[in-house]
């Protein structure tokens, strides 16, 4: 049952003792480090120096224009608009759609806090719903149950290696006249039935923060096919100014409802710099290959670990034609590991592999970084609103179970090495399985 290569790792006597108990780790990261993240090369070096010497460090510069053009092409959308990060992308997406006071936005309870925090920052109400335990993405049935006459939008998050069921979500959205903002912070280049993440809903939101699999340290972009939304988004990231760069992309003269004075909509400065855009142009060239590598390694690794009792890989929906990974994640069942708690399993895996092994995000109904009641001056619009944004009022049993008992997550860089690296990961899990009783009562 066990893969031959995996069992070889575990054959030698000095491999029997778990690393967390002083045994030899499966991977010696001093002599055999994991692939590094981020990845860069001469291209970035040259591009950064070019930007430096050009003196054009920001404001609709050539690198930003080039990246927007390439990223729109890459995502199969008509427009891409860069901004400072993947949080304000969500905020300006909501603003561009006219979502605010009195509106409800349905989001998954398992996501980075920004997905919810931005809804509150535009004075709307986040409605937290549960996820599916096989993909960790928003449950379409839960969306249906949460719809009220005030619902305006859904923000599905394509989490870790999973993809939200966009067929079901777009169908619900159509039936109820709702907007869909895809939070693609984990899904640059992922495809659903041949369509890229960020091209299926009305607006796609991307983050280029350091941990993400296309990065400039910080940064973000929104994508859309709708020229009116594109102009609003463009203005929103540029102090409300007339959206010249979007018009340059579309070649038209602008169709937005801005006035003669050139100003268009109230906003602030959310612009990206040329240095970031230069790095993104280079990074985007590598992304398809990197995604293909992570996809192949992820599929191979899932094939190995699904043979270990108590380990359940994320389900790959057959409609996912290209995987993109932010994390490599799987579920753990302590019943199969002699009742070893998942936190102990994660520590043991960390010791074997020499890399951080995390739980999934904290569910948003009990999340240390999603605490809207700490900011009454901003968020206490009324008593009713104050109650409505209380995260604790939402019940999220699947999110809670994944976080507390089952989730195991590793950074996507673990999928950027060789097949031998995947064998090692599987061997490490198998080693803990074989020795689980050694870790009890400690
Ligand atoms: C990273 C992330 C964001 C926010 O992006 P930043 O660039 O860090 O602001 C939003 N949503 C999800 C799901 C994320 O992982």
Short mmCIF file of C-alpha atoms and ligand atoms in Angstrom, two decimals:
data_model
loop_
_atom_site.label_atom_id
_atom_site.label_comp_id
_atom_site.label_asym_id
_atom_site.label_seq_id
_atom_site.Cartn_x
_atom_site.Cartn_y
_atom_site.Cartn_z
CA UNK A 1 0.00 0.00 0.00
CA UNK A 2 2.79 2.38 0.90
CA UNK A 3 4.68 3.88 -2.01
CA UNK A 4 8.08 2.22 -2.48
CA UNK A 5 10.10 5.41 -2.28
CA UNK A 6 8.22 6.47 0.82
CA UNK A 7 8.81 3.17 2.56
CA UNK A 8 12.53 3.39 1.76
CA UNK A 9 12.77 6.54 3.84
CA UNK A 10 11.37 4.72 6.79
CA UNK A 11 13.39 1.52 6.49
CA UNK A 12 16.60 2.59 8.16
CA UNK A 13 16.68 2.17 11.94
CA UNK A 14 17.72 5.72 12.67
CA UNK A 15 14.58 6.90 10.92
CA UNK A 16 12.23 5.20 13.32
CA UNK A 17 12.38 7.77 16.11
CA UNK A 18 10.33 10.89 15.45
CA UNK A 19 12.29 14.10 14.95
CA UNK A 20 10.17 15.88 17.56
CA UNK A 21 11.53 13.32 20.08
CA UNK A 22 15.13 13.82 19.03
CA UNK A 23 15.21 11.36 16.12
CA UNK A 24 16.59 12.11 12.70
CA UNK A 25 14.25 14.31 10.67
CA UNK A 26 13.06 13.11 7.29
CA UNK A 27 14.49 16.28 5.75
CA UNK A 28 17.67 17.94 6.88
CA UNK A 29 16.98 21.50 5.81
CA UNK A 30 20.56 22.57 6.47
CA UNK A 31 21.89 20.40 3.66
CA UNK A 32 18.64 20.14 1.71
CA UNK A 33 16.66 23.38 2.03
CA UNK A 34 13.14 23.75 0.66
CA UNK A 35 12.71 25.82 -2.49
CA UNK A 36 12.84 29.50 -1.64
CA UNK A 37 10.00 31.94 -1.96
CA UNK A 38 9.88 34.51 -3.48
CA UNK A 39 11.63 33.65 -6.72
CA UNK A 40 13.50 36.32 -8.65
CA UNK A 41 16.34 36.70 -11.12
CA UNK A 42 18.26 38.98 -13.43
CA UNK A 43 15.01 40.13 -15.01
CA UNK A 44 13.81 41.70 -11.77
CA UNK A 45 17.24 43.19 -11.10
CA UNK A 46 17.35 44.90 -14.45
CA UNK A 47 13.73 46.02 -14.33
CA UNK A 48 14.17 47.59 -10.91
CA UNK A 49 17.31 49.46 -11.95
CA UNK A 50 15.55 50.62 -15.10
CA UNK A 51 12.67 52.01 -13.06
CA UNK A 52 15.09 53.64 -10.65
CA UNK A 53 17.01 55.34 -13.41
CA UNK A 54 13.88 56.39 -15.27
CA UNK A 55 12.75 58.57 -12.38
CA UNK A 56 9.16 57.42 -13.10
CA UNK A 57 8.48 55.67 -9.82
CA UNK A 58 4.70 55.78 -9.78
CA UNK A 59 1.49 57.10 -11.34
CA UNK A 60 0.27 55.23 -14.41
CA UNK A 61 3.84 54.50 -15.47
CA UNK A 62 4.93 52.17 -18.26
CA UNK A 63 5.47 49.16 -15.99
CA UNK A 64 2.03 49.50 -14.42
CA UNK A 65 0.46 49.86 -17.86
CA UNK A 66 2.39 46.85 -19.14
CA UNK A 67 1.48 44.68 -16.17
CA UNK A 68 -2.20 45.61 -16.41
CA UNK A 69 -2.21 44.68 -20.06
CA UNK A 70 -0.45 41.37 -19.45
CA UNK A 71 -2.51 40.49 -16.40
CA UNK A 72 -5.77 41.19 -18.20
CA UNK A 73 -4.60 38.92 -21.00
CA UNK A 74 -3.47 36.29 -18.51
CA UNK A 75 -6.80 36.26 -16.66
CA UNK A 76 -8.83 36.44 -19.84
CA UNK A 77 -10.49 39.69 -18.82
CA UNK A 78 -10.84 43.01 -20.60
CA UNK A 79 -9.35 45.07 -17.77
CA UNK A 80 -6.85 44.79 -14.95
CA UNK A 81 -6.29 47.67 -12.53
CA UNK A 82 -3.40 47.59 -10.08
CA UNK A 83 -3.58 48.90 -6.55
CA UNK A 84 -1.66 48.77 -3.28
CA UNK A 85 -2.83 45.40 -1.97
CA UNK A 86 -5.47 42.68 -2.06
CA UNK A 87 -7.46 44.31 0.72
CA UNK A 88 -8.26 47.59 -0.99
CA UNK A 89 -9.03 45.63 -4.15
CA UNK A 90 -11.99 44.16 -2.28
CA UNK A 91 -12.92 47.56 -0.91
CA UNK A 92 -12.92 49.31 -4.29
CA UNK A 93 -14.74 46.36 -5.85
CA UNK A 94 -17.54 46.84 -3.31
CA UNK A 95 -17.51 50.60 -3.86
CA UNK A 96 -17.54 50.27 -7.64
CA UNK A 97 -20.63 48.08 -7.35
CA UNK A 98 -22.31 50.70 -5.19
CA UNK A 99 -22.45 48.45 -2.14
CA UNK A 100 -22.70 50.13 1.24
CA UNK A 101 -25.09 51.03 3.99
CA UNK A 102 -28.07 48.67 4.30
CA UNK A 103 -26.53 46.05 2.03
CA UNK A 104 -25.59 42.50 2.95
CA UNK A 105 -22.64 40.67 1.43
CA UNK A 106 -22.36 36.90 1.77
CA UNK A 107 -18.86 35.60 2.41
CA UNK A 108 -17.34 32.32 3.60
CA UNK A 109 -16.51 32.03 7.30
CA UNK A 110 -13.14 30.54 6.39
CA UNK A 111 -10.95 33.19 4.77
CA UNK A 112 -8.41 35.87 5.54
CA UNK A 113 -9.96 38.63 7.63
CA UNK A 114 -9.79 41.17 4.78
CA UNK A 115 -12.71 39.53 2.97
CA UNK A 116 -14.99 40.50 5.87
CA UNK A 117 -13.24 43.64 7.10
CA UNK A 118 -13.60 45.41 3.76
CA UNK A 119 -17.35 44.79 3.73
CA UNK A 120 -17.57 46.59 7.06
CA UNK A 121 -15.26 49.34 5.86
CA UNK A 122 -17.83 50.24 3.18
CA UNK A 123 -20.59 50.22 5.85
CA UNK A 124 -22.23 47.04 4.55
CA UNK A 125 -22.93 43.91 6.58
CA UNK A 126 -20.86 40.74 6.10
CA UNK A 127 -23.00 37.61 6.34
CA UNK A 128 -20.72 34.73 7.27
CA UNK A 129 -21.71 31.32 5.95
CA UNK A 130 -20.15 27.90 6.23
CA UNK A 131 -17.82 26.12 3.80
CA UNK A 132 -17.77 22.62 2.31
CA UNK A 133 -15.43 20.31 4.15
CA UNK A 134 -14.03 18.71 0.99
CA UNK A 135 -12.98 21.93 -0.81
CA UNK A 136 -12.92 24.37 2.16
CA UNK A 137 -14.76 26.86 -0.07
CA UNK A 138 -18.14 28.54 0.41
CA UNK A 139 -21.14 26.18 0.49
CA UNK A 140 -23.66 27.17 -2.24
CA UNK A 141 -26.56 25.80 -0.16
CA UNK A 142 -25.48 27.99 2.74
CA UNK A 143 -25.46 30.98 0.39
CA UNK A 144 -29.06 30.23 -0.61
CA UNK A 145 -30.16 30.06 3.01
CA UNK A 146 -28.49 33.40 3.79
CA UNK A 147 -30.12 35.43 1.03
CA UNK A 148 -32.47 38.20 2.16
CA UNK A 149 -34.01 41.17 0.33
CA UNK A 150 -30.92 43.16 1.44
CA UNK A 151 -28.35 40.82 -0.12
CA UNK A 152 -26.33 42.59 -2.80
CA UNK A 153 -23.26 40.46 -3.41
CA UNK A 154 -21.41 37.23 -2.79
CA UNK A 155 -17.63 37.07 -2.31
CA UNK A 156 -16.52 33.49 -2.93
CA UNK A 157 -12.91 32.85 -1.92
CA UNK A 158 -10.92 30.25 -3.85
CA UNK A 159 -9.14 29.06 -0.75
CA UNK A 160 -5.71 27.38 -0.62
CA UNK A 161 -5.87 24.71 -3.31
CA UNK A 162 -9.65 24.70 -3.58
CA UNK A 163 -11.98 26.43 -6.04
CA UNK A 164 -15.43 27.72 -5.08
CA UNK A 165 -18.22 26.11 -7.11
CA UNK A 166 -18.58 28.95 -9.59
CA UNK A 167 -21.34 27.23 -11.58
CA UNK A 168 -23.60 27.09 -8.55
CA UNK A 169 -22.59 30.56 -7.34
CA UNK A 170 -23.19 32.30 -10.67
CA UNK A 171 -26.54 30.55 -10.97
CA UNK A 172 -27.62 31.75 -7.52
CA UNK A 173 -26.33 35.25 -8.30
CA UNK A 174 -28.30 35.37 -11.53
CA UNK A 175 -31.49 34.12 -9.92
CA UNK A 176 -31.29 36.74 -7.15
CA UNK A 177 -29.71 39.57 -9.09
CA UNK A 178 -26.52 39.62 -6.99
CA UNK A 179 -23.00 40.71 -7.80
CA UNK A 180 -20.12 38.27 -7.48
CA UNK A 181 -16.65 39.43 -6.45
CA UNK A 182 -14.18 36.56 -6.68
CA UNK A 183 -11.52 36.82 -3.99
CA UNK A 184 -8.64 35.32 -5.98
CA UNK A 185 -5.87 36.10 -3.51
CA UNK A 186 -4.97 32.38 -3.61
CA UNK A 187 -5.80 31.64 -7.19
CA UNK A 188 -3.74 33.56 -9.75
CA UNK A 189 -3.91 31.40 -12.85
CA UNK A 190 -6.36 28.85 -11.50
CA UNK A 191 -9.01 27.77 -14.02
CA UNK A 192 -12.61 26.62 -13.77
CA UNK A 193 -13.77 24.87 -16.94
CA UNK A 194 -11.05 26.67 -18.87
CA UNK A 195 -11.95 30.11 -17.49
CA UNK A 196 -9.41 31.85 -15.30
CA UNK A 197 -10.16 32.79 -11.71
CA UNK A 198 -11.15 36.44 -11.67
CA UNK A 199 -12.94 36.24 -15.01
CA UNK A 200 -16.09 34.44 -13.90
CA UNK A 201 -17.68 36.86 -11.43
CA UNK A 202 -18.28 40.56 -12.05
CA UNK A 203 -14.96 41.55 -10.50
CA UNK A 204 -11.87 39.52 -9.57
CA UNK A 205 -9.68 40.60 -6.65
CA UNK A 206 -6.00 39.60 -6.46
CA UNK A 207 -3.30 40.09 -3.84
CA UNK A 208 0.43 40.27 -4.58
CA UNK A 209 1.48 40.16 -0.94
CA UNK A 210 4.72 38.29 -0.24
CA UNK A 211 3.16 34.92 0.65
CA UNK A 212 0.98 34.78 -2.47
CA UNK A 213 2.10 32.88 -5.55
CA UNK A 214 2.48 36.03 -7.65
CA UNK A 215 4.09 38.71 -5.53
CA UNK A 216 5.78 42.09 -5.42
CA UNK A 217 6.02 42.10 -1.62
CA UNK A 218 2.73 44.00 -1.54
CA UNK A 219 0.26 44.86 -4.27
CA UNK A 220 -3.10 43.94 -5.71
CA UNK A 221 -5.21 44.08 -8.84
CA UNK A 222 -8.85 43.93 -9.81
CA UNK A 223 -10.05 42.38 -13.04
CA UNK A 224 -13.32 42.84 -14.87
CA UNK A 225 -14.92 42.68 -18.31
CA UNK A 226 -17.26 45.57 -17.62
CA UNK A 227 -15.97 48.92 -18.97
CA UNK A 228 -18.09 50.98 -16.60
CA UNK A 229 -16.88 49.05 -13.55
CA UNK A 230 -13.32 49.30 -14.87
CA UNK A 231 -13.50 53.06 -15.06
CA UNK A 232 -14.91 53.31 -11.57
CA UNK A 233 -12.26 50.95 -10.20
CA UNK A 234 -9.55 52.91 -11.94
CA UNK A 235 -10.81 56.19 -10.52
CA UNK A 236 -11.25 54.68 -7.05
CA UNK A 237 -7.57 53.72 -6.84
CA UNK A 238 -6.47 57.15 -8.06
CA UNK A 239 -8.11 59.75 -5.80
CA UNK A 240 -11.27 59.67 -7.90
CA UNK A 241 -9.58 61.06 -10.98
CA UNK A 242 -10.75 60.63 -14.53
CA UNK A 243 -9.78 57.07 -15.39
CA UNK A 244 -7.27 57.64 -18.14
CA UNK A 245 -5.35 54.41 -17.88
CA UNK A 246 -8.45 52.26 -18.21
CA UNK A 247 -9.50 54.26 -21.22
CA UNK A 248 -6.05 53.67 -22.65
CA UNK A 249 -6.57 49.95 -22.23
CA UNK A 250 -9.95 49.95 -23.91
CA UNK A 251 -9.06 52.55 -26.51
CA UNK A 252 -12.30 54.40 -25.89
CA UNK A 253 -12.79 57.92 -24.68
CA UNK A 254 -14.45 56.99 -21.47
CA UNK A 255 -18.04 56.21 -20.92
CA UNK A 256 -18.23 56.89 -17.20
CA UNK A 257 -20.46 59.41 -15.56
CA UNK A 258 -17.71 61.80 -14.48
CA UNK A 259 -18.15 65.53 -14.69
CA UNK A 260 -16.50 68.17 -16.83
CA UNK A 261 -13.94 68.94 -14.16
CA UNK A 262 -12.47 65.52 -14.75
CA UNK A 263 -13.23 64.16 -11.31
CA UNK A 264 -15.36 61.16 -11.09
CA UNK A 265 -15.89 59.71 -7.65
CA UNK A 266 -14.69 60.39 -4.10
CA UNK A 267 -11.66 58.31 -3.18
CA UNK A 268 -8.03 58.34 -2.06
CA UNK A 269 -4.58 57.32 -3.19
CA UNK A 270 -4.40 53.55 -3.55
CA UNK A 271 -1.82 53.46 -6.33
CA UNK A 272 0.86 50.85 -6.85
CA UNK A 273 4.47 51.90 -7.54
CA UNK A 274 6.48 51.21 -10.68
CA UNK A 275 8.92 49.13 -8.63
CA UNK A 276 6.14 46.73 -7.69
CA UNK A 277 4.73 46.66 -11.20
CA UNK A 278 8.21 45.93 -12.61
CA UNK A 279 8.56 42.90 -10.35
CA UNK A 280 5.05 41.74 -11.23
CA UNK A 281 5.77 41.91 -14.97
CA UNK A 282 8.71 39.56 -14.44
CA UNK A 283 6.90 37.29 -11.99
CA UNK A 284 3.95 36.86 -14.31
CA UNK A 285 6.28 35.41 -16.94
CA UNK A 286 7.15 32.59 -14.53
CA UNK A 287 3.69 31.97 -13.13
CA UNK A 288 2.29 29.52 -15.72
CA UNK A 289 5.29 27.22 -15.32
CA UNK A 290 5.22 27.51 -11.54
CA UNK A 291 1.51 26.74 -11.47
CA UNK A 292 2.02 23.72 -13.71
CA UNK A 293 4.79 22.44 -11.41
CA UNK A 294 2.70 22.95 -8.25
CA UNK A 295 -0.27 21.32 -9.92
CA UNK A 296 1.75 18.24 -10.96
CA UNK A 297 3.49 17.92 -7.59
CA UNK A 298 0.23 18.50 -5.71
CA UNK A 299 -1.55 15.79 -7.68
CA UNK A 300 1.32 13.35 -7.12
CA UNK A 301 1.53 14.13 -3.40
CA UNK A 302 -2.23 13.83 -2.92
CA UNK A 303 -2.02 10.44 -4.61
CA UNK A 304 0.54 9.34 -2.01
CA UNK A 305 -1.01 10.73 1.14
CA UNK A 306 -4.55 9.61 0.44
CA UNK A 307 -3.25 6.07 1.05
CA UNK A 308 -2.36 6.96 4.65
CA UNK A 309 -5.32 6.28 6.96
CA UNK A 310 -6.75 9.49 8.41
CA UNK A 311 -5.38 11.79 5.69
CA UNK A 312 -7.87 13.33 3.24
CA UNK A 313 -6.59 15.60 0.46
CA UNK A 314 -8.73 18.53 -0.66
CA UNK A 315 -11.15 17.29 -3.30
CA UNK A 316 -10.20 18.34 -6.78
CA UNK A 317 -13.37 19.31 -8.57
CA UNK A 318 -13.22 17.87 -12.10
CA UNK A 319 -14.32 21.30 -13.36
CA UNK A 320 -11.01 22.73 -12.12
CA UNK A 321 -8.95 22.62 -15.29
CA UNK A 322 -5.89 24.28 -13.77
CA UNK A 323 -4.97 24.14 -10.11
CA UNK A 324 -3.36 27.05 -8.37
CA UNK A 325 -2.02 26.66 -4.86
CA UNK A 326 -1.53 29.21 -2.11
CA UNK A 327 -1.11 26.48 0.46
CA UNK A 328 -0.90 22.75 0.22
CA UNK A 329 -3.69 21.70 2.57
CA UNK A 330 -5.27 18.46 3.71
CA UNK A 331 -7.52 17.10 6.44
CA UNK A 332 -6.36 15.04 9.38
CA UNK A 333 -8.47 12.59 11.37
CA UNK A 334 -7.11 11.98 14.86
CA UNK A 335 -9.18 8.83 15.25
CA UNK A 336 -6.86 7.15 12.75
CA UNK A 337 -3.76 8.48 14.55
CA UNK A 338 -4.42 6.91 17.96
CA UNK A 339 -6.30 10.06 18.98
CA UNK A 340 -3.26 12.31 18.53
CA UNK A 341 -4.48 15.94 18.47
CA UNK A 342 -3.93 17.75 15.18
CA UNK A 343 -1.76 20.43 16.83
CA UNK A 344 0.62 17.70 17.98
CA UNK A 345 0.57 16.15 14.52
CA UNK A 346 1.45 19.53 12.99
CA UNK A 347 4.37 20.04 15.38
CA UNK A 348 5.66 16.56 14.61
CA UNK A 349 5.38 17.21 10.87
CA UNK A 350 7.17 20.53 11.28
CA UNK A 351 10.03 18.74 13.03
CA UNK A 352 10.29 16.11 10.30
CA UNK A 353 10.22 18.56 7.43
CA UNK A 354 11.84 21.70 8.85
CA UNK A 355 9.07 23.94 7.56
CA UNK A 356 6.12 25.73 9.13
CA UNK A 357 2.96 23.63 9.31
CA UNK A 358 -0.14 25.66 10.10
CA UNK A 359 -3.81 25.31 10.80
CA UNK A 360 -6.22 26.96 8.37
CA UNK A 361 -7.45 30.52 9.02
CA UNK A 362 -9.33 31.12 12.24
CA UNK A 363 -13.07 31.03 11.48
CA UNK A 364 -14.31 34.60 11.22
CA UNK A 365 -16.89 34.17 13.97
CA UNK A 366 -13.99 33.80 16.40
CA UNK A 367 -10.98 35.39 14.74
CA UNK A 368 -8.38 37.44 16.58
CA UNK A 369 -7.94 39.77 13.59
CA UNK A 370 -11.62 40.27 12.79
CA UNK A 371 -12.98 42.26 15.70
CA UNK A 372 -15.24 45.04 14.34
CA UNK A 373 -16.48 45.91 17.84
CA UNK A 374 -13.04 47.30 18.71
CA UNK A 375 -13.77 50.33 16.49
CA UNK A 376 -17.06 51.87 17.57
CA UNK A 377 -16.12 55.33 16.29
CA UNK A 378 -16.06 53.91 12.80
CA UNK A 379 -18.44 51.00 12.86
CA UNK A 380 -21.22 51.87 15.31
CA UNK A 381 -23.47 53.37 12.66
CA UNK A 382 -26.52 52.34 14.67
CA UNK A 383 -27.41 49.86 17.39
CA UNK A 384 -28.93 47.56 14.77
CA UNK A 385 -25.79 47.70 12.60
CA UNK A 386 -23.59 47.12 15.64
CA UNK A 387 -25.50 43.92 16.37
CA UNK A 388 -25.54 42.88 12.71
CA UNK A 389 -21.75 43.01 12.42
CA UNK A 390 -21.14 40.97 15.57
CA UNK A 391 -19.20 37.99 14.17
CA UNK A 392 -20.27 35.79 17.06
CA UNK A 393 -23.86 35.65 15.84
CA UNK A 394 -22.88 33.34 12.95
CA UNK A 395 -22.73 29.58 13.28
CA UNK A 396 -19.93 27.98 11.25
CA UNK A 397 -19.57 24.36 12.37
CA UNK A 398 -17.52 23.16 9.38
CA UNK A 399 -15.08 26.09 9.56
CA UNK A 400 -14.73 25.48 13.30
CA UNK A 401 -14.10 21.77 12.87
CA UNK A 402 -11.50 22.34 10.15
CA UNK A 403 -9.68 24.91 12.26
CA UNK A 404 -9.82 23.09 15.58
CA UNK A 405 -9.43 19.45 14.59
CA UNK A 406 -8.55 18.78 10.98
CA UNK A 407 -6.66 21.35 8.94
CA UNK A 408 -3.00 21.01 8.00
CA UNK A 409 -1.49 23.69 5.73
CA UNK A 410 1.95 24.20 4.21
CA UNK A 411 3.18 27.11 2.09
CA UNK A 412 2.99 26.54 -1.66
CA UNK A 413 6.78 26.57 -1.96
CA UNK A 414 6.81 22.95 -0.79
CA UNK A 415 5.24 22.09 -4.15
CA UNK A 416 7.99 23.83 -6.13
CA UNK A 417 10.66 21.17 -5.79
CA UNK A 418 11.15 17.67 -7.12
CA UNK A 419 9.06 14.53 -6.93
CA UNK A 420 11.57 13.34 -4.31
CA UNK A 421 10.43 16.26 -2.13
CA UNK A 422 6.87 14.98 -2.39
CA UNK A 423 8.02 11.50 -1.39
CA UNK A 424 9.64 13.04 1.68
CA UNK A 425 6.44 14.82 2.68
CA UNK A 426 4.47 11.61 2.38
CA UNK A 427 7.18 9.72 4.28
CA UNK A 428 7.04 12.26 7.10
CA UNK A 429 3.29 11.81 7.47
CA UNK A 430 3.61 8.04 7.30
CA UNK A 431 6.35 8.15 9.94
CA UNK A 432 4.07 10.05 12.31
CA UNK A 433 1.25 7.63 11.56
CA UNK A 434 3.51 4.68 12.40
CA UNK A 435 4.70 6.28 15.65
CA UNK A 436 1.64 8.21 16.79
CA UNK A 437 1.41 6.44 20.14
CA UNK A 438 4.87 7.76 21.07
CA UNK A 439 3.43 11.26 21.08
CA UNK A 440 0.45 10.67 23.31
CA UNK A 441 0.35 11.99 26.89
CA UNK A 442 3.16 14.45 26.42
C1 LIG B 1 -4.01 37.85 1.27
C2 LIG B 1 -5.47 37.86 1.17
C3 LIG B 1 -6.21 39.04 1.04
C4 LIG B 1 -5.61 40.40 1.24
O1 LIG B 1 -4.55 40.70 0.47
P1 LIG B 1 -3.41 41.70 0.99
O2 LIG B 1 -2.64 41.97 -0.26
O3 LIG B 1 -2.62 41.00 2.03
O4 LIG B 1 -4.08 42.92 1.50
C5 LIG B 1 -7.57 38.95 0.83
N1 LIG B 1 -8.19 37.77 0.79
C6 LIG B 1 -7.53 36.60 0.93
C7 LIG B 1 -8.27 35.32 0.86
C8 LIG B 1 -6.15 36.62 1.15
O5 LIG B 1 -5.49 35.47 1.33
#
